[in-house]
PDB file of C-alpha atoms in Angstrom:
ATOM      1  CA  MET A   1    -113.255 -60.749  73.078  1.00  0.00           C
ATOM      2  CA  ASP A   2    -116.948 -61.396  73.581  1.00  0.00           C
ATOM      3  CA  ASP A   3    -117.744 -62.897  76.971  1.00  0.00           C
ATOM      4  CA  GLU A   4    -121.216 -64.165  76.185  1.00  0.00           C
ATOM      5  CA  PRO A   5    -122.563 -66.655  78.703  1.00  0.00           C
ATOM      6  CA  THR A   6    -122.757 -70.196  77.408  1.00  0.00           C
ATOM      7  CA  GLY A   7    -125.037 -71.625  80.079  1.00  0.00           C
ATOM      8  CA  GLU A   8    -128.800 -71.405  80.430  1.00  0.00           C
ATOM      9  CA  TYR A   9    -130.172 -67.894  80.919  1.00  0.00           C
ATOM     10  CA  VAL A  10    -131.225 -67.121  84.491  1.00  0.00           C
ATOM     11  CA  SER A  11    -133.505 -64.140  84.998  1.00  0.00           C
ATOM     12  CA  THR A  12    -132.786 -61.582  87.695  1.00  0.00           C
ATOM     13  CA  LEU A  13    -136.451 -60.560  87.856  1.00  0.00           C
ATOM     14  CA  PRO A  14    -138.724 -61.824  90.620  1.00  0.00           C
ATOM     15  CA  GLY A  15    -141.649 -64.222  90.229  1.00  0.00           C
ATOM     16  CA  PHE A  16    -143.873 -64.087  87.164  1.00  0.00           C
ATOM     17  CA  LEU A  17    -141.702 -61.426  85.500  1.00  0.00           C
ATOM     18  CA  GLY A  18    -138.726 -63.772  85.720  1.00  0.00           C
ATOM     19  CA  THR A  19    -140.805 -66.544  84.151  1.00  0.00           C
ATOM     20  CA  ILE A  20    -141.731 -64.256  81.230  1.00  0.00           C
ATOM     21  CA  ASP A  21    -138.071 -63.230  80.864  1.00  0.00           C
ATOM     22  CA  ILE A  22    -136.881 -66.848  80.766  1.00  0.00           C
ATOM     23  CA  LEU A  23    -139.654 -67.856  78.341  1.00  0.00           C
ATOM     24  CA  ILE A  24    -138.690 -65.077  75.922  1.00  0.00           C
ATOM     25  CA  SER A  25    -135.010 -66.049  76.200  1.00  0.00           C
ATOM     26  CA  LYS A  26    -135.867 -69.649  75.267  1.00  0.00           C
ATOM     27  CA  ILE A  27    -137.985 -68.546  72.305  1.00  0.00           C
ATOM     28  CA  GLU A  28    -135.136 -66.301  71.117  1.00  0.00           C
ATOM     29  CA  ALA A  29    -132.617 -69.110  71.485  1.00  0.00           C
ATOM     30  CA  VAL A  30    -134.734 -71.534  69.462  1.00  0.00           C
ATOM     31  CA  MET A  31    -135.505 -68.965  66.757  1.00  0.00           C
ATOM     32  CA  LEU A  32    -131.866 -67.912  66.388  1.00  0.00           C
ATOM     33  CA  ALA A  33    -130.412 -71.429  66.536  1.00  0.00           C
ATOM     34  CA  VAL A  34    -132.928 -72.928  64.113  1.00  0.00           C
ATOM     35  CA  GLY A  35    -132.667 -69.939  61.779  1.00  0.00           C
ATOM     36  CA  VAL A  36    -128.873 -69.934  61.609  1.00  0.00           C
ATOM     37  CA  LEU A  37    -128.578 -73.727  61.308  1.00  0.00           C
ATOM     38  CA  LEU A  38    -131.229 -73.945  58.595  1.00  0.00           C
ATOM     39  CA  MET A  39    -129.654 -71.072  56.689  1.00  0.00           C
ATOM     40  CA  ALA A  40    -126.221 -72.715  56.861  1.00  0.00           C
ATOM     41  CA  ALA A  41    -127.575 -76.117  55.807  1.00  0.00           C
ATOM     42  CA  ASN A  42    -129.613 -74.586  52.974  1.00  0.00           C
ATOM     43  CA  THR A  43    -126.662 -72.552  51.683  1.00  0.00           C
ATOM     44  CA  ILE A  44    -124.235 -75.491  51.871  1.00  0.00           C
ATOM     45  CA  ALA A  45    -126.724 -77.801  50.136  1.00  0.00           C
ATOM     46  CA  ASN A  46    -127.293 -75.221  47.411  1.00  0.00           C
ATOM     47  CA  VAL A  47    -123.538 -74.757  46.834  1.00  0.00           C
ATOM     48  CA  ILE A  48    -123.014 -78.522  46.657  1.00  0.00           C
ATOM     49  CA  GLY A  49    -125.954 -78.849  44.290  1.00  0.00           C
ATOM     50  CA  ARG A  50    -124.666 -76.058  42.077  1.00  0.00           C
ATOM     51  CA  PHE A  51    -121.029 -77.163  41.845  1.00  0.00           C
ATOM     52  CA  VAL A  52    -121.297 -80.952  42.149  1.00  0.00           C
ATOM     53  CA  PHE A  53    -124.583 -81.645  40.381  1.00  0.00           C
ATOM     54  CA  GLN A  54    -124.742 -78.443  38.245  1.00  0.00           C
ATOM     55  CA  ASN A  55    -128.217 -77.794  39.592  1.00  0.00           C
ATOM     56  CA  SER A  56    -129.223 -75.270  42.285  1.00  0.00           C
ATOM     57  CA  ILE A  57    -132.026 -75.861  44.772  1.00  0.00           C
ATOM     58  CA  PHE A  58    -134.906 -73.918  43.224  1.00  0.00           C
ATOM     59  CA  PHE A  59    -136.268 -72.558  46.536  1.00  0.00           C
ATOM     60  CA  SER A  60    -132.953 -71.824  48.264  1.00  0.00           C
ATOM     61  CA  GLU A  61    -133.031 -68.042  47.824  1.00  0.00           C
ATOM     62  CA  GLU A  62    -136.610 -67.742  49.090  1.00  0.00           C
ATOM     63  CA  LEU A  63    -135.871 -69.923  52.110  1.00  0.00           C
ATOM     64  CA  ASN A  64    -132.809 -67.844  53.018  1.00  0.00           C
ATOM     65  CA  ARG A  65    -134.877 -64.656  52.701  1.00  0.00           C
ATOM     66  CA  ILE A  66    -137.414 -66.066  55.175  1.00  0.00           C
ATOM     67  CA  LEU A  67    -134.621 -67.124  57.547  1.00  0.00           C
ATOM     68  CA  ILE A  68    -133.002 -63.672  57.381  1.00  0.00           C
ATOM     69  CA  ILE A  69    -136.296 -62.148  58.517  1.00  0.00           C
ATOM     70  CA  LEU A  70    -136.518 -64.685  61.353  1.00  0.00           C
ATOM     71  CA  ILE A  71    -132.928 -64.121  62.502  1.00  0.00           C
ATOM     72  CA  THR A  72    -133.189 -60.321  62.267  1.00  0.00           C
ATOM     73  CA  PHE A  73    -136.313 -60.004  64.372  1.00  0.00           C
ATOM     74  CA  ALA A  74    -135.296 -62.630  66.942  1.00  0.00           C
ATOM     75  CA  GLY A  75    -131.930 -60.872  67.036  1.00  0.00           C
ATOM     76  CA  ILE A  76    -133.333 -57.479  68.042  1.00  0.00           C
ATOM     77  CA  SER A  77    -134.917 -59.082  71.092  1.00  0.00           C
ATOM     78  CA  TYR A  78    -131.667 -60.913  71.863  1.00  0.00           C
ATOM     79  CA  ALA A  79    -129.706 -57.646  71.554  1.00  0.00           C
ATOM     80  CA  ALA A  80    -132.099 -55.921  73.961  1.00  0.00           C
ATOM     81  CA  ARG A  81    -131.797 -58.812  76.440  1.00  0.00           C
ATOM     82  CA  HIS A  82    -127.995 -58.618  76.477  1.00  0.00           C
ATOM     83  CA  GLY A  83    -127.700 -54.816  76.412  1.00  0.00           C
ATOM     84  CA  ARG A  84    -126.134 -54.900  72.931  1.00  0.00           C
ATOM     85  CA  HIS A  85    -128.326 -52.228  71.371  1.00  0.00           C
ATOM     86  CA  ILE A  86    -126.909 -48.968  70.029  1.00  0.00           C
ATOM     87  CA  ARG A  87    -126.581 -46.231  72.610  1.00  0.00           C
ATOM     88  CA  MET A  88    -126.179 -42.517  71.963  1.00  0.00           C
ATOM     89  CA  SER A  89    -125.243 -41.393  75.401  1.00  0.00           C
ATOM     90  CA  ALA A  90    -123.524 -37.980  75.290  1.00  0.00           C
ATOM     91  CA  ILE A  91    -126.155 -36.344  77.520  1.00  0.00           C
ATOM     92  CA  TYR A  92    -126.849 -39.498  79.530  1.00  0.00           C
ATOM     93  CA  ASP A  93    -123.158 -39.923  80.488  1.00  0.00           C
ATOM     94  CA  THR A  94    -122.898 -36.389  81.889  1.00  0.00           C
ATOM     95  CA  MET A  95    -125.775 -36.884  84.313  1.00  0.00           C
ATOM     96  CA  PRO A  96    -125.492 -37.936  87.950  1.00  0.00           C
ATOM     97  CA  PRO A  97    -126.606 -41.499  88.835  1.00  0.00           C
ATOM     98  CA  LYS A  98    -130.173 -40.514  89.825  1.00  0.00           C
ATOM     99  CA  GLY A  99    -130.623 -38.635  86.542  1.00  0.00           C
ATOM    100  CA  ARG A 100    -129.207 -41.571  84.557  1.00  0.00           C
ATOM    101  CA  LYS A 101    -131.532 -43.963  86.388  1.00  0.00           C
ATOM    102  CA  LEU A 102    -134.597 -41.833  85.613  1.00  0.00           C
ATOM    103  CA  MET A 103    -133.457 -41.393  82.019  1.00  0.00           C
ATOM    104  CA  MET A 104    -132.904 -45.151  81.605  1.00  0.00           C
ATOM    105  CA  ILE A 105    -136.430 -45.844  82.865  1.00  0.00           C
ATOM    106  CA  VAL A 106    -137.888 -43.291  80.446  1.00  0.00           C
ATOM    107  CA  ILE A 107    -135.751 -44.549  77.539  1.00  0.00           C
ATOM    108  CA  THR A 108    -136.730 -48.182  78.086  1.00  0.00           C
ATOM    109  CA  LEU A 109    -140.419 -47.358  78.539  1.00  0.00           C
ATOM    110  CA  VAL A 110    -140.524 -45.192  75.399  1.00  0.00           C
ATOM    111  CA  THR A 111    -138.643 -47.867  73.449  1.00  0.00           C
ATOM    112  CA  ALA A 112    -141.054 -50.534  74.733  1.00  0.00           C
ATOM    113  CA  VAL A 113    -144.032 -48.464  73.575  1.00  0.00           C
ATOM    114  CA  PHE A 114    -142.477 -48.007  70.122  1.00  0.00           C
ATOM    115  CA  MET A 115    -141.595 -51.698  69.781  1.00  0.00           C
ATOM    116  CA  LEU A 116    -145.072 -52.804  70.858  1.00  0.00           C
ATOM    117  CA  GLY A 117    -146.581 -50.221  68.490  1.00  0.00           C
ATOM    118  CA  LEU A 118    -144.453 -51.568  65.648  1.00  0.00           C
ATOM    119  CA  ALA A 119    -145.591 -55.088  66.565  1.00  0.00           C
ATOM    120  CA  TRP A 120    -149.201 -53.913  66.282  1.00  0.00           C
ATOM    121  CA  TYR A 121    -148.633 -52.278  62.882  1.00  0.00           C
ATOM    122  CA  ALA A 122    -146.676 -55.305  61.647  1.00  0.00           C
ATOM    123  CA  TYR A 123    -149.597 -57.502  62.674  1.00  0.00           C
ATOM    124  CA  GLY A 124    -151.931 -55.258  60.664  1.00  0.00           C
ATOM    125  CA  TYR A 125    -149.581 -55.483  57.692  1.00  0.00           C
ATOM    126  CA  ILE A 126    -149.642 -59.277  57.907  1.00  0.00           C
ATOM    127  CA  LEU A 127    -153.451 -59.234  57.877  1.00  0.00           C
ATOM    128  CA  THR A 128    -153.309 -57.041  54.763  1.00  0.00           C
ATOM    129  CA  GLN A 129    -150.876 -59.451  53.099  1.00  0.00           C
ATOM    130  CA  ALA A 130    -153.060 -62.419  54.034  1.00  0.00           C
ATOM    131  CA  GLY A 131    -156.027 -60.693  52.412  1.00  0.00           C
ATOM    132  CA  ARG A 132    -154.114 -60.274  49.159  1.00  0.00           C
ATOM    133  CA  GLY A 133    -153.519 -63.999  48.829  1.00  0.00           C
ATOM    134  CA  ARG A 134    -150.022 -63.669  47.335  1.00  0.00           C
ATOM    135  CA  VAL A 135    -147.734 -66.704  47.402  1.00  0.00           C
ATOM    136  CA  LEU A 136    -143.995 -67.131  47.003  1.00  0.00           C
ATOM    137  CA  PRO A 137    -143.103 -68.184  43.458  1.00  0.00           C
ATOM    138  CA  SER A 138    -140.928 -71.202  44.318  1.00  0.00           C
ATOM    139  CA  LEU A 139    -142.203 -72.445  47.670  1.00  0.00           C
ATOM    140  CA  GLN A 140    -145.846 -71.628  46.918  1.00  0.00           C
ATOM    141  CA  ILE A 141    -146.544 -70.629  50.520  1.00  0.00           C
ATOM    142  CA  PRO A 142    -148.486 -67.466  51.393  1.00  0.00           C
ATOM    143  CA  VAL A 143    -146.286 -64.374  51.725  1.00  0.00           C
ATOM    144  CA  TRP A 144    -147.852 -63.470  55.067  1.00  0.00           C
ATOM    145  CA  ILE A 145    -146.456 -66.639  56.679  1.00  0.00           C
ATOM    146  CA  THR A 146    -142.915 -65.487  55.879  1.00  0.00           C
ATOM    147  CA  LEU A 147    -143.556 -62.222  57.745  1.00  0.00           C
ATOM    148  CA  VAL A 148    -144.945 -63.682  60.976  1.00  0.00           C
ATOM    149  CA  TRP A 149    -141.538 -63.214  62.609  1.00  0.00           C
ATOM    150  CA  VAL A 150    -141.728 -59.418  62.307  1.00  0.00           C
ATOM    151  CA  PRO A 151    -144.478 -58.754  64.885  1.00  0.00           C
ATOM    152  CA  VAL A 152    -143.189 -61.631  67.042  1.00  0.00           C
ATOM    153  CA  GLY A 153    -139.722 -60.061  67.160  1.00  0.00           C
ATOM    154  CA  PHE A 154    -141.053 -56.551  67.809  1.00  0.00           C
ATOM    155  CA  PHE A 155    -143.354 -57.887  70.545  1.00  0.00           C
ATOM    156  CA  MET A 156    -140.551 -59.818  72.293  1.00  0.00           C
ATOM    157  CA  THR A 157    -138.291 -56.741  72.064  1.00  0.00           C
ATOM    158  CA  GLY A 158    -141.014 -54.510  73.488  1.00  0.00           C
ATOM    159  CA  VAL A 159    -141.570 -56.890  76.389  1.00  0.00           C
ATOM    160  CA  GLN A 160    -137.807 -57.063  76.957  1.00  0.00           C
ATOM    161  CA  TYR A 161    -137.577 -53.251  77.198  1.00  0.00           C
ATOM    162  CA  LEU A 162    -140.615 -53.180  79.486  1.00  0.00           C
ATOM    163  CA  LEU A 163    -138.940 -55.761  81.746  1.00  0.00           C
ATOM    164  CA  THR A 164    -135.770 -53.631  81.722  1.00  0.00           C
ATOM    165  CA  ALA A 165    -137.784 -50.596  82.836  1.00  0.00           C
ATOM    166  CA  ILE A 166    -139.315 -52.653  85.652  1.00  0.00           C
ATOM    167  CA  LYS A 167    -135.858 -53.944  86.648  1.00  0.00           C
ATOM    168  CA  ASN A 168    -134.619 -50.345  86.854  1.00  0.00           C
ATOM    169  CA  ILE A 169    -137.639 -49.336  88.934  1.00  0.00           C
ATOM    170  CA  ILE A 170    -137.284 -52.156  91.493  1.00  0.00           C
ATOM    171  CA  ASP A 171    -133.466 -52.337  91.710  1.00  0.00           C
ATOM    172  CA  LYS A 172    -131.037 -49.749  93.091  1.00  0.00           C
ATOM    173  CA  ASP A 173    -128.524 -50.189  90.234  1.00  0.00           C
ATOM    174  CA  ILE A 174    -128.913 -48.976  86.646  1.00  0.00           C
ATOM    175  CA  TYR A 175    -129.488 -51.730  84.084  1.00  0.00           C
ATOM    176  CA  LEU A 176    -129.165 -51.657  80.283  1.00  0.00           C
ATOM    177  CA  SER A 177    -131.208 -54.855  80.206  1.00  0.00           C
ATOM    178  CA  THR A 178    -132.624 -57.165  82.844  1.00  0.00           C
ATOM    179  CA  ALA A 179    -129.199 -58.744  83.352  1.00  0.00           C
ATOM    180  CA  VAL A 180    -126.644 -56.123  82.216  1.00  0.00           C
ATOM    181  CA  LEU A 181    -125.486 -53.300  84.462  1.00  0.00           C
ATOM    182  CA  GLU A 182    -124.675 -49.990  82.780  1.00  0.00           C
ATOM    183  CA  GLY A 183    -121.068 -49.195  81.921  1.00  0.00           C
ATOM    184  CA  TYR A 184    -118.572 -49.410  79.078  1.00  0.00           C
ATOM    185  CA  ASP A 185    -116.276 -52.223  77.985  1.00  0.00           C
ATOM    186  CA  ASP A 186    -114.793 -53.615  81.203  1.00  0.00           C
ATOM    187  CA  ASP A 187    -117.412 -51.861  83.348  1.00  0.00           C
ATOM    188  CA  GLU A 188    -120.423 -53.713  81.868  1.00  0.00           C
ATOM    189  CA  LYS A 189    -121.222 -56.807  83.818  1.00  0.00           C
ATOM    190  CA  GLU A 190    -123.782 -59.409  82.985  1.00  0.00           C
ATOM    191  CA  VAL A 191    -125.273 -60.667  86.255  1.00  0.00           C
TER     192      VAL A 191
END
């Protein structure tokens, strides 16, 4: 069973870093909640329209595509925050604690660099799309607006991994994220 916290997120980082961590958690929460609720409402409305009124909502598919992008890229940041990312740890698990700590710092820093790099390239891609002037067929909104969530999600994920690296540098324990200690199944503890 998933033991996700239901209360408000409290950062374990000190000062300004904690403020950044909490701000990102609130942005993620809003993006995920709004995205999922809008997608559910849109899908239900479209099904009702199709079966009750024999008429689908003409923009429903495009809207759901936009919401999938939003949920996906907010979700990668959320997964990083809660230590739910994929781990391939055969070598990592055989190391002593000091080696695992150093490796976790390197892994999170390298991942942060890649995520921030992807955010930069995604931003460039959005500028390219904006220059093309393409619009969605049904909603008639510029395509680039639908992709704004990509660099935002990559940026938030990169910052989250950077904060995890900092947490591992300043704390004696080994953290998968700013609030999740390393371990498996029953060993992992969200602080």
